[in-house]
């Protein structure tokens, strides 16, 4: 679970954050990484979601 503000994602006055979390696949049992670019206020909800 990581949170990173990327300079290339900052467009004008809008600040975006790239959030990455590790999720276990129900089919194979292997772990996969899910990435999303969102507003920094929504990161905690994204990470808390299963």
Coordinates of N, CA, C and O in Angstrom, one line a residue:
X1 N 0.8 -1.2 0.0 CA 0.0 0.0 0.0 C 0.9 1.2 0.0 O 1.7 1.4 0.9
X2 N 0.7 2.0 -1.0 CA 1.6 3.2 -1.1 C 0.8 4.4 -1.7 O -0.2 4.2 -2.3
X3 N 1.3 5.5 -1.3 CA 0.7 6.8 -1.8 C 1.9 7.6 -2.3 O 2.9 7.8 -1.6
X4 N 1.8 8.2 -3.5 CA 2.8 8.9 -4.1 C 2.3 10.1 -4.9 O 1.4 9.9 -5.8
X5 N 2.8 11.3 -4.7 CA 2.4 12.4 -5.5 C 3.4 12.6 -6.6 O 4.6 12.7 -6.3
X6 N 3.0 12.5 -7.8 CA 3.9 12.5 -8.9 C 3.8 13.9 -9.6 O 2.7 14.4 -9.9
X7 N 5.0 14.5 -9.9 CA 5.0 15.8 -10.4 C 4.3 15.9 -11.8 O 3.7 16.9 -12.1
X8 N 4.4 14.8 -12.6 CA 3.8 14.8 -13.9 C 2.3 14.7 -13.9 O 1.7 15.0 -14.8
X9 N 1.8 14.3 -12.7 CA 0.3 14.2 -12.6 C -0.3 15.5 -12.2 O -1.5 15.6 -12.1
X10 N 0.5 16.5 -11.8 CA -0.1 17.8 -11.4 C -0.3 18.7 -12.6 O 0.6 19.2 -13.2
X11 N -1.6 18.9 -12.9 CA -1.9 19.7 -14.1 C -2.6 20.9 -13.6 O -3.7 20.9 -13.0
X12 N -2.0 22.1 -13.9 CA -2.5 23.3 -13.5 C -2.7 23.4 -12.0 O -1.7 23.2 -11.2
X13 N -3.9 23.7 -11.5 CA -4.1 23.8 -10.0 C -4.6 22.5 -9.4 O -4.8 22.5 -8.2
X14 N -4.9 21.5 -10.3 CA -5.5 20.3 -9.8 C -4.3 19.3 -9.4 O -3.5 19.1 -10.2
X15 N -4.3 18.9 -8.2 CA -3.3 17.9 -7.7 C -3.9 16.5 -7.7 O -4.9 16.3 -7.1
X16 N -3.1 15.6 -8.3 CA -3.6 14.2 -8.3 C -2.6 13.3 -7.6 O -1.4 13.6 -7.6
X17 N -3.0 12.2 -7.1 CA -2.2 11.2 -6.4 C -2.4 9.9 -7.1 O -3.5 9.5 -7.4
X18 N -1.2 9.1 -7.2 CA -1.3 7.8 -7.8 C -1.2 6.8 -6.6 O -0.3 6.8 -5.8
X19 N -2.3 6.0 -6.4 CA -2.3 5.1 -5.3 C -2.2 3.7 -5.8 O -2.8 3.3 -6.8
X20 N -1.4 2.9 -5.1 CA -1.1 1.5 -5.5 C -1.4 0.6 -4.3 O -0.9 0.9 -3.2
X21 N -2.2 -0.5 -4.5 CA -2.4 -1.4 -3.4 C -2.2 -2.8 -4.0 O -2.4 -3.1 -5.1
X22 N -1.9 -3.7 -3.1 CA -1.7 -5.1 -3.4 C -2.9 -5.9 -3.0 O -3.4 -5.8 -1.9
X23 N -3.5 -6.7 -4.0 CA -4.7 -7.4 -3.8 C -4.5 -8.9 -4.2 O -3.8 -9.2 -5.2
X24 N -5.0 -9.8 -3.4 CA -4.9 -11.2 -3.7 C -5.9 -11.6 -4.7 O -7.1 -11.4 -4.5
X25 N -5.5 -12.3 -5.8 CA -6.5 -12.7 -6.8 C -7.3 -13.9 -6.3 O -6.7 -14.9 -5.8
X26 N -8.6 -13.9 -6.4 CA -9.4 -15.0 -6.0 C -9.2 -16.3 -6.8 O -9.4 -17.4 -6.3
X27 N -8.9 -16.1 -8.1 CA -8.7 -17.3 -9.0 C -7.4 -18.0 -8.7 O -7.4 -19.2 -8.5
X28 N -6.3 -17.3 -8.8 CA -5.0 -18.0 -8.7 C -4.3 -17.9 -7.4 O -3.4 -18.7 -7.1
X29 N -4.8 -17.0 -6.5 CA -4.2 -16.9 -5.2 C -2.9 -16.0 -5.2 O -2.3 -15.8 -4.2
X30 N -2.5 -15.6 -6.4 CA -1.3 -14.7 -6.5 C -1.7 -13.3 -6.2 O -2.9 -12.9 -6.3
X31 N -0.7 -12.5 -5.8 CA -1.0 -11.1 -5.5 C -0.8 -10.2 -6.8 O 0.1 -10.5 -7.6
X32 N -1.7 -9.3 -7.0 CA -1.6 -8.3 -8.1 C -1.6 -6.9 -7.5 O -2.1 -6.7 -6.4
X33 N -1.1 -6.0 -8.3 CA -1.1 -4.6 -7.9 C -2.2 -3.8 -8.7 O -2.3 -4.0 -9.9
X34 N -3.0 -3.1 -7.9 CA -4.1 -2.3 -8.5 C -3.6 -0.8 -8.4 O -3.3 -0.4 -7.3
X35 N -3.6 -0.1 -9.5 CA -3.2 1.3 -9.5 C -4.4 2.2 -9.9 O -5.2 1.8 -10.7
X36 N -4.4 3.4 -9.3 CA -5.4 4.4 -9.6 C -4.9 5.8 -9.4 O -4.1 6.0 -8.5
X37 N -5.3 6.7 -10.3 CA -4.9 8.1 -10.1 C -6.2 8.8 -9.7 O -7.2 8.7 -10.3
X38 N -6.1 9.5 -8.6 CA -7.3 10.2 -8.0 C -6.9 11.4 -7.2 O -5.7 11.7 -7.0
X39 N -7.9 12.1 -6.6 CA -7.7 13.2 -5.8 C -7.2 12.7 -4.4 O -7.5 11.6 -4.0
X40 N -6.2 13.4 -3.8 CA -5.6 13.0 -2.6 C -6.6 12.7 -1.4 O -6.3 11.9 -0.5
X41 N -7.8 13.3 -1.4 CA -8.8 13.1 -0.4 C -9.4 11.7 -0.5 O -10.0 11.3 0.5
X42 N -9.3 11.1 -1.6 CA -10.0 9.8 -1.8 C -9.1 8.6 -1.6 O -9.5 7.4 -1.7
X43 N -7.8 8.8 -1.3 CA -6.8 7.7 -1.2 C -7.2 6.8 -0.1 O -7.1 5.6 -0.3
X44 N -7.5 7.3 1.1 CA -7.8 6.4 2.2 C -9.0 5.5 1.9 O -9.0 4.3 2.3
X45 N -10.0 6.0 1.3 CA -11.1 5.1 0.9 C -10.7 4.0 -0.1 O -11.2 2.9 0.0
X46 N -9.9 4.4 -1.0 CA -9.4 3.4 -2.0 C -8.6 2.3 -1.4 O -8.8 1.1 -1.7
X47 N -7.7 2.6 -0.4 CA -6.9 1.7 0.2 C -7.7 0.8 1.2 O -7.4 -0.4 1.3
X48 N -8.7 1.3 1.8 CA -9.5 0.6 2.7 C -10.5 -0.4 2.0 O -10.9 -1.4 2.6
X49 N -10.8 -0.1 0.8 CA -11.7 -1.0 0.0 C -11.1 -2.3 -0.3 O -9.9 -2.4 -0.5
X50 N -11.9 -3.4 -0.3 CA -11.3 -4.8 -0.6 C -11.4 -5.0 -2.1 O -12.2 -4.6 -2.8

